């Protein structure tokens, strides 16, 4: 494999197909020849080689291309913060720093290929280094969002049996409070300028570490990452991804949907909940593009617009909610340096927002659809005709179909489940399974298909039209919130007999969490306002603060099926006036 690759690199350097460009180049140059092979694999036109490692086969390759002058002087990573500090790494520097980080994981932490490491950090450059270091060492990464409470952390550490955790000063005491209950946890790494007893200091260790490291040989199906996904029933599930699924799966969509090249600077403001933040780096780095990061935890409309004026960002991705805020500003007052391609996803895009954005900036908004179990399933790829309101066409190599509940393919125009064919061949760019839960893995399949849990119809031209989720997950300001988690938290309060949590419309967040609560007799005469506040505070304490019910209604009973299951859909329809 390595010899084969080296051959390809030499061939690429000789044929000199690489592209020289500057920021803001508007034409799309050909993929450098060596990368064309990977692109063909990413599109499913060639089979995935037995061994694959993103750090070795993509990053180190770009580092060589960069060194040979086959890449414009565009950083690979560009981090800025609110006070104007900047970190810029070329592919070579990224390689060097991540090799040092790999030596920290392997040496001091003693981690072996297949060991699991949880990563809970705000947007610090170290996050990217550790992700790459995990790939170099074969350590399975578990990115977690930083709003996790002790209870959430404990569940995740126990379920995943993670051997190590990396976090910052604020979260360290919470980890300490629960680590006695997490026997598998052996090493704790702190990303900080200060010391903390019981914790190893990542920054110090990184400085001392050697930059010589040889990447482990990983098979394409070896595990690379575990993502916790919130479902409607029960605790969050662990979706396991292989080395090739994200590592190769995002290359083609990065080229075709995100329209990335070696001269692109890609800013995805959506990277809030770290669970899927890795999407951006896989699509950017496999295409030799720069990942741009703004450290601010909350980016507001003005910060986004000013950042687009100050930096040569070519490619922007925001959730529709953010574009809704942006179009409320007077966009003509801003002169964007290099912006040329805009994307959105994660929720349905309002056609009105697309029209306003386009009329004020001249730029189209390209919508895409995918899940953490997959890469990009459907999208409006650059150059295609957009039908406003549609999420575009199926993305290769997926065979996307609308199926009924038994897995039979439905004709165009009929509403059904969005599904991806997994038999006879499971796509390589697909999660391996829900870990430790064969029954959940089986429940996500019907016949020859994986069922996404979302509903849509496809028209006769192959465009998909999103209808809604099959399940009850609430997405408030792009946070996905499983009702069961909130209901379980409420149930811990003595006032609550039972509850049902659904989404409710909100002018700013799109939707918010609403809890319908049946009170215990002892509390039924309490002042509703005081009780509401108390229950909200309780949920914030027990689970992550962003999950608390912004709306609360006290009811005498909840709608139920004959078998006794709470019918959230009835309450939800009532909320939304359906
Ligand atoms: C920005 O980063 C610099 C360098 O890491 C740091 O000294 C400064 O405090 C940061 N500013 C903010 C607002 O975080
Ligand atoms: C640690 O990360 C959390 C979550 O992103 C953040 O709120 C907090 O300010 C960070 N703490 C420090 C000391 O930087
Ligand atoms: C931006 O990030 C979000 C979440 O981190 C992800 O779902 C989305 O697909 C990303 N967008 C692109 C264009 O990569
Ligand atoms: C997520 O919430 C938004 C409002 O913020 C809503 O419009 C959208 O339909 C939701 N996304 C999905 C996938 O249903």
Coordinates of C-alpha atoms and ligand atoms in Angstrom, one line a residue:
X1 CA 0.0 0.0 0.0
X2 CA 2.7 2.5 1.0
X3 CA 4.8 1.6 -2.0
X4 CA 1.8 1.9 -4.2
X5 CA 1.1 5.3 -2.8
X6 CA 4.7 6.5 -3.1
X7 CA 4.5 5.5 -6.8
X8 CA 1.4 7.6 -7.2
X9 CA 3.0 10.6 -5.6
X10 CA 6.0 10.4 -7.8
X11 CA 3.8 10.0 -10.8
X12 CA 1.7 13.0 -9.8
X13 CA 4.8 15.2 -9.3
X14 CA 6.2 14.2 -12.7
X15 CA 3.0 14.7 -14.6
X16 CA 2.6 18.0 -12.8
X17 CA -1.1 18.0 -13.0
X18 CA -1.4 19.9 -9.8
X19 CA -3.0 23.3 -9.6
X20 CA -1.5 26.6 -8.7
X21 CA -4.0 29.2 -7.6
X22 CA -4.8 32.0 -5.2
X23 CA -7.5 32.6 -2.7
X24 CA -10.9 33.3 -4.3
X25 CA -10.2 31.5 -7.5
X26 CA -13.6 31.0 -9.1
X27 CA -13.0 28.1 -11.5
X28 CA -12.7 24.6 -10.3
X29 CA -9.4 23.0 -11.3
X30 CA -8.9 19.3 -11.8
X31 CA -8.1 17.1 -8.9
X32 CA -4.3 16.5 -8.7
X33 CA -3.8 13.2 -10.4
X34 CA -2.7 11.3 -7.4
X35 CA -5.9 12.4 -5.6
X36 CA -8.1 11.4 -8.6
X37 CA -7.6 7.7 -7.5
X38 CA -8.9 8.5 -4.1
X39 CA -11.8 10.5 -5.5
X40 CA -12.8 7.5 -7.7
X41 CA -12.8 5.3 -4.6
X42 CA -14.8 7.9 -2.7
X43 CA -17.4 7.9 -5.5
X44 CA -17.6 4.1 -5.3
X45 CA -16.1 3.6 -8.8
X46 CA -13.1 1.7 -7.4
X47 CA -12.9 -0.5 -4.4
X48 CA -11.4 0.6 -1.1
X49 CA -7.8 -0.7 -0.5
X50 CA -7.4 -3.2 2.4
X51 CA -5.4 -0.7 4.4
X52 CA -6.4 2.9 4.9
X53 CA -5.4 5.6 7.3
X54 CA -6.5 9.2 6.8
X55 CA -3.5 10.7 8.5
X56 CA -1.0 8.6 6.4
X57 CA -2.9 8.4 3.1
X58 CA -4.4 11.9 2.9
X59 CA -2.7 14.3 5.3
X60 CA 0.9 13.1 4.7
X61 CA 0.2 13.0 0.9
X62 CA -1.0 16.6 0.9
X63 CA 2.1 17.5 3.0
X64 CA 4.3 16.0 0.2
X65 CA 2.3 17.8 -2.5
X66 CA 2.6 21.0 -0.6
X67 CA 6.3 20.6 -0.2
X68 CA 6.8 20.0 -3.9
X69 CA 4.9 23.3 -4.6
X70 CA 1.7 21.6 -5.9
X71 CA -0.5 23.6 -3.6
X72 CA -1.0 27.4 -3.2
X73 CA 0.4 29.0 0.0
X74 CA -2.9 28.3 1.8
X75 CA -2.7 27.0 5.4
X76 CA -4.3 23.7 6.1
X77 CA -5.6 24.9 9.5
X78 CA -6.4 28.5 10.5
X79 CA -7.7 29.3 13.9
X80 CA -8.7 32.8 15.1
X81 CA -10.2 34.0 18.4
X82 CA -12.1 37.0 19.7
X83 CA -9.0 39.0 20.6
X84 CA -7.3 38.5 17.2
X85 CA -4.9 35.7 18.1
X86 CA -4.3 33.3 15.2
X87 CA -2.8 29.9 14.7
X88 CA -1.9 28.8 11.2
X89 CA -0.5 25.4 10.2
X90 CA 0.6 24.2 6.8
X91 CA 0.0 20.4 6.1
X92 CA 3.7 20.0 7.1
X93 CA 3.2 21.7 10.5
X94 CA 0.0 19.9 11.1
X95 CA 1.8 16.6 10.4
X96 CA 4.7 17.5 12.7
X97 CA 2.4 18.6 15.6
X98 CA 0.1 15.7 15.2
X99 CA 3.0 13.2 15.3
X100 CA 4.1 14.8 18.5
X101 CA 0.6 14.4 19.8
X102 CA 0.6 10.8 18.6
X103 CA 3.8 10.2 20.7
X104 CA 2.0 11.6 23.8
X105 CA -0.9 9.2 23.3
X106 CA 1.3 6.2 22.6
X107 CA 4.1 7.0 25.0
X108 CA 3.0 8.7 28.1
X109 CA -0.6 7.6 28.0
X110 CA 0.3 4.1 26.9
X111 CA -2.7 3.9 24.5
X112 CA -2.8 1.0 22.0
X113 CA -4.6 0.7 18.6
X114 CA -8.3 0.0 19.4
X115 CA -8.2 1.7 22.8
X116 CA -10.9 4.4 23.1
X117 CA -10.3 8.0 24.1
X118 CA -13.0 10.6 24.9
X119 CA -12.4 14.1 23.7
X120 CA -14.4 16.9 25.3
X121 CA -12.9 20.3 24.5
X122 CA -14.0 23.7 23.3
X123 CA -12.7 24.9 19.9
X124 CA -9.0 24.8 20.7
X125 CA -6.4 23.9 18.1
X126 CA -5.5 20.9 20.2
X127 CA -8.8 19.4 19.3
X128 CA -7.7 18.9 15.7
X129 CA -4.2 17.7 16.7
X130 CA -5.7 15.0 19.0
X131 CA -8.1 13.9 16.3
X132 CA -5.2 13.4 13.9
X133 CA -3.1 11.8 16.6
X134 CA -5.8 9.2 17.3
X135 CA -5.7 8.3 13.6
X136 CA -1.9 8.0 13.6
X137 CA -2.0 5.7 16.7
X138 CA -5.2 3.7 15.8
X139 CA -6.8 5.0 19.0
X140 CA -10.6 5.2 18.6
X141 CA -11.8 8.8 19.3
X142 CA -15.1 9.6 21.0
X143 CA -15.8 13.3 20.4
X144 CA -18.3 14.7 23.0
X145 CA -19.9 18.1 23.3
X146 CA -18.7 20.2 26.2
X147 CA -22.1 20.8 27.7
X148 CA -22.2 17.3 29.1
X149 CA -23.0 17.0 32.8
X150 CA -21.4 14.5 35.2
X151 CA -24.3 12.1 34.6
X152 CA -23.9 12.3 30.8
X153 CA -20.1 11.9 31.1
X154 CA -20.4 8.9 33.5
X155 CA -22.9 7.2 31.1
X156 CA -20.6 7.8 28.1
X157 CA -17.4 6.7 29.9
X158 CA -19.0 3.6 31.2
X159 CA -20.8 2.6 28.0
X160 CA -17.7 3.2 25.8
X161 CA -15.2 1.8 28.4
X162 CA -12.9 4.7 27.3
X163 CA -9.3 4.3 28.6
X164 CA -8.5 8.0 28.4
X165 CA -10.2 11.4 28.4
X166 CA -8.9 14.8 27.2
X167 CA -10.6 17.9 28.5
X168 CA -10.0 21.4 29.9
X169 CA -9.9 22.9 33.4
X170 CA -13.6 23.5 33.8
X171 CA -14.6 19.9 33.1
X172 CA -11.7 18.2 34.9
X173 CA -13.4 18.4 38.4
X174 CA -16.5 16.8 37.0
X175 CA -14.5 14.0 35.6
X176 CA -12.8 13.5 38.9
X177 CA -16.2 13.4 40.7
X178 CA -17.2 10.4 38.6
X179 CA -14.0 8.6 37.8
X180 CA -14.3 6.2 40.7
X181 CA -17.4 4.8 38.9
X182 CA -15.5 4.4 35.6
X183 CA -12.9 1.7 36.2
X184 CA -11.7 1.6 32.6
X185 CA -10.5 5.2 32.7
X186 CA -6.8 5.1 33.2
X187 CA -5.3 8.4 31.9
X188 CA -6.6 11.9 32.1
X189 CA -5.2 14.6 29.9
X190 CA -5.7 18.3 30.5
X191 CA -5.4 20.9 27.8
X192 CA -4.5 23.9 29.9
X193 CA -1.7 26.3 30.8
X194 CA -2.0 25.3 34.5
X195 CA -1.5 22.1 36.4
X196 CA -4.1 19.9 38.0
X197 CA -3.4 17.0 40.4
X198 CA -4.1 13.6 38.8
X199 CA -4.0 15.0 35.3
X200 CA -1.3 15.0 32.7
X201 CA -0.7 18.3 31.0
X202 CA -1.1 17.9 27.3
X203 CA 0.6 21.2 26.3
X204 CA 3.7 20.4 28.3
X205 CA 3.9 16.9 27.0
X206 CA 3.4 18.0 23.5
X207 CA 6.4 20.4 23.7
X208 CA 8.7 17.7 25.0
X209 CA 7.5 15.0 22.5
X210 CA 9.4 13.8 19.5
X211 CA 8.1 14.7 16.1
X212 CA 9.2 11.3 14.7
X213 CA 6.3 8.9 14.6
X214 CA 5.3 6.2 12.2
X215 CA 1.6 5.9 11.6
X216 CA 0.0 2.5 12.5
X217 CA -1.2 0.4 9.6
X218 CA -5.0 0.3 9.9
X219 CA -7.3 -1.8 7.9
X220 CA -10.1 0.1 6.2
X221 CA -12.7 -1.6 8.4
X222 CA -10.9 -1.0 11.7
X223 CA -12.8 1.3 14.1
X224 CA -11.8 5.0 13.9
X225 CA -14.5 6.9 15.9
X226 CA -17.6 6.4 18.1
X227 CA -20.4 8.9 18.0
X228 CA -23.1 9.0 20.6
X229 CA -26.4 9.7 18.9
X230 CA -29.6 10.7 20.7
X231 CA -32.5 8.5 19.9
X232 CA -36.1 8.7 21.0
X233 CA -36.1 5.6 23.1
X234 CA -33.6 4.8 25.8
X235 CA -30.1 6.1 26.3
X236 CA -27.9 7.5 23.5
X237 CA -26.5 4.9 21.1
X238 CA -22.9 4.5 20.1
X239 CA -22.4 4.5 16.3
X240 CA -19.0 3.1 15.3
X241 CA -17.3 4.3 12.2
X242 CA -14.4 2.7 10.4
X243 CA -11.2 4.2 9.2
X244 CA -12.5 4.4 5.6
X245 CA -16.1 5.6 6.3
X246 CA -15.5 9.3 7.1
X247 CA -11.9 9.2 6.0
X248 CA -12.7 8.4 2.4
X249 CA -16.5 9.1 2.3
X250 CA -16.2 12.8 2.5
X251 CA -13.7 13.4 -0.3
X252 CA -16.2 13.3 -3.2
X253 CA -18.9 15.3 -1.4
X254 CA -16.2 17.7 -0.3
X255 CA -15.3 18.2 -3.9
X256 CA -18.8 18.2 -5.4
X257 CA -21.1 19.7 -2.8
X258 CA -18.7 21.8 -0.7
X259 CA -16.8 22.6 -3.9
X260 CA -13.4 22.5 -2.1
X261 CA -10.0 22.7 -3.8
X262 CA -6.5 23.3 -2.5
X263 CA -7.1 27.0 -2.5
X264 CA -10.4 27.0 -0.5
X265 CA -10.7 28.3 3.0
X266 CA -13.7 26.5 4.6
X267 CA -15.5 27.9 7.6
X268 CA -18.3 25.8 9.1
X269 CA -20.0 27.8 11.8
X270 CA -22.2 24.8 12.6
X271 CA -19.5 22.9 14.5
X272 CA -21.1 23.6 17.9
X273 CA -21.9 20.1 19.2
X274 CA -18.6 18.4 18.6
X275 CA -20.4 15.2 17.7
X276 CA -20.3 15.8 14.0
X277 CA -17.6 18.5 13.9
X278 CA -15.2 16.1 12.3
X279 CA -17.2 16.2 9.1
X280 CA -15.6 19.5 8.1
X281 CA -12.0 18.4 8.5
X282 CA -12.5 15.2 6.5
X283 CA -14.1 17.0 3.5
X284 CA -11.6 19.8 3.7
X285 CA -8.3 18.0 4.2
X286 CA -9.0 15.2 1.8
X287 CA -9.3 18.0 -0.8
X288 CA -6.2 19.9 0.4
X289 CA -8.4 22.7 1.6
X290 CA -8.0 24.9 4.7
X291 CA -10.2 24.4 7.8
X292 CA -11.0 27.8 9.2
X293 CA -12.1 28.0 12.9
X294 CA -13.4 30.9 14.9
X295 CA -13.0 30.0 18.6
X296 CA -16.0 31.9 19.9
X297 CA -18.5 29.5 21.4
X298 CA -21.4 31.5 20.1
X299 CA -21.0 33.3 16.8
X300 CA -23.6 36.0 16.2
X301 CA -24.6 37.5 12.9
X302 CA -22.2 40.5 13.1
X303 CA -19.2 38.4 14.1
X304 CA -19.9 36.1 11.1
X305 CA -20.2 39.0 8.6
X306 CA -17.1 40.8 9.9
X307 CA -15.1 37.6 9.8
X308 CA -16.1 37.1 6.2
X309 CA -14.8 40.6 5.5
X310 CA -11.5 40.2 7.4
X311 CA -10.4 36.8 6.2
X312 CA -10.2 35.2 2.8
X313 CA -12.9 32.6 3.5
X314 CA -14.1 31.1 0.2
X315 CA -16.7 28.6 1.6
X316 CA -19.2 29.0 4.3
X317 CA -21.6 26.5 5.9
X318 CA -24.2 27.6 8.5
X319 CA -27.5 26.1 9.7
X320 CA -30.6 27.7 8.3
X321 CA -31.2 29.4 11.6
X322 CA -28.0 31.4 11.2
X323 CA -28.8 32.3 7.6
X324 CA -32.2 33.5 8.9
X325 CA -30.3 35.9 11.2
X326 CA -27.8 37.0 8.5
X327 CA -30.4 38.0 6.0
X328 CA -31.9 40.3 8.7
X329 CA -28.7 42.5 8.5
X330 CA -28.1 45.0 5.7
X331 CA -25.7 42.7 3.8
X332 CA -24.8 45.3 1.2
X333 CA -22.8 47.1 3.8
X334 CA -20.4 44.2 4.1
X335 CA -17.7 43.5 1.5
X336 CA -16.8 39.8 1.8
X337 CA -13.1 39.2 0.8
X338 CA -13.4 35.9 -1.0
X339 CA -16.7 34.2 -0.4
X340 CA -17.9 32.2 -3.3
X341 CA -19.8 29.1 -2.2
X342 CA -22.4 28.7 0.6
X343 CA -23.9 25.6 2.1
X344 CA -26.5 24.7 4.6
X345 CA -28.0 21.6 6.3
X346 CA -29.2 20.1 9.5
X347 CA -32.7 21.3 9.1
X348 CA -35.1 22.4 6.4
X349 CA -34.1 25.6 4.6
X350 CA -36.8 28.3 4.2
X351 CA -37.0 29.2 0.5
X352 CA -37.5 32.9 1.5
X353 CA -34.1 32.9 3.3
X354 CA -32.4 31.4 0.2
X355 CA -34.0 34.2 -2.0
X356 CA -32.9 37.0 0.3
X357 CA -29.4 35.7 0.7
X358 CA -29.0 35.3 -3.1
X359 CA -30.5 38.7 -3.9
X360 CA -28.2 40.5 -1.4
X361 CA -25.0 38.6 -1.9
X362 CA -25.4 37.1 -5.4
X363 CA -24.6 33.7 -3.9
X364 CA -26.7 30.5 -4.0
X365 CA -27.3 28.4 -1.0
X366 CA -26.6 24.7 -1.5
X367 CA -28.5 22.4 0.8
X368 CA -27.3 18.9 1.9
X369 CA -28.6 16.1 4.0
X370 CA -26.9 13.4 6.0
X371 CA -26.7 11.7 9.4
X372 CA -23.9 10.9 11.8
X373 CA -24.3 7.2 10.8
X374 CA -23.5 8.1 7.1
X375 CA -21.8 10.8 5.1
X376 CA -23.7 13.0 2.7
X377 CA -26.9 11.2 1.5
X378 CA -28.6 13.9 -0.7
X379 CA -27.4 17.3 -1.8
X380 CA -27.6 20.1 -4.3
X381 CA -24.1 19.7 -5.8
X382 CA -22.4 22.7 -7.3
X383 CA -23.4 23.2 -10.9
X384 CA -26.7 21.4 -10.6
X385 CA -30.1 23.0 -11.0
X386 CA -31.6 23.7 -7.6
X387 CA -35.3 23.2 -7.0
X388 CA -36.1 25.5 -4.0
X389 CA -37.3 23.5 -1.1
X390 CA -35.7 20.2 -2.2
X391 CA -32.6 18.8 -0.6
X392 CA -31.3 17.8 -4.0
X393 CA -30.4 14.4 -5.4
X394 CA -28.9 11.2 -4.0
X395 CA -25.1 11.3 -3.6
X396 CA -22.9 8.5 -4.9
X397 CA -22.0 5.9 -3.9
X398 CA -25.3 5.7 -2.0
X399 CA -28.3 4.1 -3.5
X400 CA -31.0 6.2 -1.8
X401 CA -34.6 5.2 -2.0
X402 CA -37.9 6.0 -0.4
X403 CA -39.3 2.8 1.1
X404 CA -42.3 1.7 3.1
X405 CA -42.0 0.3 6.6
X406 CA -41.3 -3.2 5.2
X407 CA -38.4 -1.9 3.1
X408 CA -40.3 -2.0 -0.3
X409 CA -39.2 0.8 -2.7
X410 CA -42.0 3.3 -3.3
X411 CA -42.7 5.1 -6.6
X412 CA -41.9 8.8 -7.1
X413 CA -44.3 11.1 -5.4
X414 CA -45.1 8.8 -2.5
X415 CA -44.1 9.7 1.0
X416 CA -42.0 7.2 2.9
X417 CA -38.8 6.5 4.8
X418 CA -35.5 7.9 3.4
X419 CA -33.4 4.7 3.1
X420 CA -30.0 3.7 2.0
X421 CA -29.3 0.3 0.4
X422 CA -27.0 -1.8 2.4
X423 CA -27.5 -5.2 0.8
X424 CA -26.0 -7.0 -1.0
X425 CA -23.2 -4.5 -0.4
X426 CA -22.9 -2.3 2.6
X427 CA -21.4 1.1 1.4
X428 CA -17.9 1.7 2.8
X429 CA -18.9 5.2 3.9
X430 CA -21.3 4.0 6.5
X431 CA -21.2 3.2 10.2
X432 CA -20.2 -0.3 11.2
X433 CA -22.9 -0.9 13.8
X434 CA -24.4 0.4 17.0
X435 CA -21.9 -0.9 19.5
X436 CA -23.0 -3.5 22.0
X437 CA -26.5 -3.3 20.6
X438 CA -27.2 -5.8 17.8
X439 CA -30.9 -5.3 18.4
X440 CA -30.7 -1.6 17.7
X441 CA -28.6 -2.2 14.6
X442 CA -31.2 -4.6 13.4
X443 CA -34.0 -2.2 14.2
X444 CA -32.4 0.4 11.9
X445 CA -32.7 -2.0 9.0
X446 CA -35.7 -3.1 6.9
X447 CA -35.1 -5.6 4.1
X448 CA -32.1 -4.5 2.0
X449 CA -32.2 -1.0 3.5
X450 CA -30.9 1.2 6.4
X451 CA -33.8 3.4 7.5
X452 CA -32.7 6.9 8.4
X453 CA -35.8 7.7 10.5
X454 CA -36.6 10.7 8.3
X455 CA -39.4 10.9 5.8
X456 CA -39.5 12.4 2.4
X457 CA -40.7 11.8 -1.2
X458 CA -38.7 11.8 -4.4
X459 CA -39.9 13.4 -7.6
X460 CA -39.5 11.9 -11.1
X461 CA -36.3 13.9 -11.7
X462 CA -34.7 12.3 -8.6
X463 CA -35.0 15.3 -6.3
X464 CA -35.7 14.5 -2.6
X465 CA -38.2 16.6 -0.6
X466 CA -37.9 16.4 3.1
X467 CA -41.1 15.9 5.1
X468 CA -40.1 15.4 8.7
X469 CA -38.7 13.0 11.2
X470 CA -40.2 9.7 12.0
X471 CA -39.1 10.0 15.5
X472 CA -39.5 12.7 18.2
X473 CA -36.1 14.2 18.5
X474 CA -36.2 17.9 19.1
X475 CA -33.7 20.2 17.5
X476 CA -33.5 23.5 19.2
X477 CA -31.0 25.9 17.7
X478 CA -29.4 22.9 16.0
X479 CA -28.9 20.9 19.3
X480 CA -30.6 17.6 19.0
X481 CA -32.4 16.7 22.1
X482 CA -33.9 13.3 22.8
X483 CA -37.2 13.7 24.7
X484 CA -36.5 10.6 26.8
X485 CA -33.4 12.2 28.3
X486 CA -35.5 15.3 29.4
X487 CA -38.4 13.1 30.6
X488 CA -36.0 11.0 32.6
X489 CA -34.5 14.1 34.2
X490 CA -38.0 15.4 35.1
X491 CA -39.0 12.0 36.5
X492 CA -36.3 12.4 39.1
X493 CA -38.2 15.3 40.7
X494 CA -40.7 14.5 43.4
X495 CA -43.4 16.7 41.8
X496 CA -43.5 14.8 38.5
X497 CA -45.6 11.7 38.0
X498 CA -45.0 11.5 34.3
X499 CA -44.2 13.7 31.4
X500 CA -44.1 13.9 27.7
X501 CA -41.6 16.2 26.0
X502 CA -42.1 17.5 22.4
X503 CA -41.0 20.3 20.2
X504 CA -42.9 23.6 20.3
X505 CA -42.6 26.5 17.9
X506 CA -40.4 29.5 18.8
X507 CA -39.6 32.6 16.7
X508 CA -35.9 32.6 17.5
X509 CA -34.8 29.0 18.0
X510 CA -37.2 27.5 15.5
X511 CA -38.3 25.0 18.1
X512 CA -37.9 24.6 21.8
X513 CA -38.5 21.9 24.3
X514 CA -41.9 21.8 25.8
X515 CA -42.8 19.4 28.7
X516 CA -46.3 18.3 29.5
X517 CA -46.3 17.3 33.1
X518 CA -48.6 15.3 35.3
X519 CA -48.1 16.5 38.9
X520 CA -48.1 14.4 42.0
X521 CA -51.1 15.2 44.3
X522 CA -48.7 16.8 46.9
X523 CA -47.7 19.4 44.4
X524 CA -51.0 20.0 42.5
X525 CA -51.8 23.1 44.5
X526 CA -48.3 24.7 44.2
X527 CA -47.9 28.0 42.4
X528 CA -47.4 27.0 38.7
X529 CA -44.9 29.7 38.0
X530 CA -42.6 28.9 40.9
X531 CA -42.9 25.2 40.1
X532 CA -42.1 25.7 36.5
X533 CA -38.9 27.6 37.4
X534 CA -37.9 24.9 39.9
X535 CA -38.4 22.1 37.4
X536 CA -36.4 24.0 34.8
X537 CA -33.5 24.4 37.2
X538 CA -33.8 20.8 38.1
X539 CA -33.4 19.6 34.5
X540 CA -30.5 22.0 34.0
X541 CA -28.8 20.4 36.9
X542 CA -29.6 16.8 36.1
X543 CA -28.9 16.9 32.4
X544 CA -27.2 19.4 30.1
X545 CA -28.6 23.0 30.5
X546 CA -29.5 23.3 26.8
X547 CA -32.0 20.5 27.2
X548 CA -34.2 22.2 29.8
X549 CA -37.9 22.7 28.8
X550 CA -38.4 26.4 28.0
X551 CA -42.1 25.8 28.0
X552 CA -44.0 23.8 30.6
X553 CA -47.7 22.8 30.8
X554 CA -49.3 21.0 33.7
X555 CA -51.9 18.5 32.6
X556 CA -54.1 15.9 34.3
X557 CA -53.2 13.1 31.9
X558 CA -51.2 12.3 28.8
X559 CA -52.5 10.9 25.6
X560 CA -51.6 7.2 25.3
X561 CA -52.1 4.2 23.0
X562 CA -54.0 1.2 24.2
X563 CA -50.8 -0.5 25.0
X564 CA -50.0 2.4 27.3
X565 CA -47.3 4.2 25.2
X566 CA -47.3 8.0 25.4
X567 CA -48.3 9.6 22.1
X568 CA -46.0 12.5 21.7
X569 CA -47.1 13.1 18.2
X570 CA -50.6 14.2 19.4
X571 CA -49.1 16.8 21.7
X572 CA -46.6 17.9 19.0
X573 CA -49.3 18.4 16.4
X574 CA -51.3 20.4 18.9
X575 CA -48.3 22.6 19.6
X576 CA -47.7 23.2 15.9
X577 CA -51.4 23.7 15.1
X578 CA -51.6 20.7 12.8
Ligands
LIG1 C1 -7.0 34.3 22.3 O1 -5.8 33.5 22.2 C2 -4.7 34.0 22.8 C3 -3.5 33.1 22.6 O2 -3.9 31.7 22.8 C4 -5.0 34.1 24.3 O3 -3.9 34.7 25.0 C5 -6.2 35.0 24.5 O4 -6.6 35.1 25.9 C6 -7.4 34.5 23.7 N1 -8.5 35.4 23.8 C7 -9.7 35.0 24.1 C8 -10.8 36.0 24.2 O5 -10.0 33.8 24.4
LIG2 C1 -13.6 24.6 29.1 O1 -14.6 24.3 28.1 C2 -15.9 24.8 28.4 C3 -16.8 24.3 27.3 O2 -16.5 24.6 26.0 C4 -15.9 26.3 28.4 O3 -17.2 26.8 28.7 C5 -14.9 26.8 29.5 O4 -14.8 28.1 29.5 C6 -13.6 26.1 29.3 N1 -12.8 26.4 30.4 C7 -11.6 27.1 30.4 C8 -10.9 27.3 31.7 O5 -11.1 27.4 29.3
LIG3 C1 -20.9 21.5 9.1 O1 -20.9 20.9 10.4 C2 -22.0 20.2 10.7 C3 -21.9 19.8 12.1 O2 -20.7 19.8 12.7 C4 -22.2 19.1 9.7 O3 -23.4 18.4 10.0 C5 -22.3 19.7 8.3 O4 -22.5 18.6 7.4 C6 -21.1 20.4 8.0 N1 -21.2 21.0 6.7 C7 -20.4 20.8 5.7 C8 -20.7 21.5 4.4 O5 -19.4 20.0 5.8
LIG4 C1 -35.0 21.4 13.3 O1 -35.5 22.6 13.8 C2 -35.8 23.6 12.9 C3 -36.2 24.8 13.6 O2 -35.0 25.2 14.3 C4 -37.0 23.0 12.0 O3 -37.4 24.0 11.1 C5 -36.5 21.8 11.3 O4 -37.6 21.2 10.7 C6 -35.9 20.8 12.3 N1 -35.1 19.8 11.6 C7 -35.6 18.6 11.2 C8 -34.6 17.7 10.6 O5 -36.7 18.3 11.3

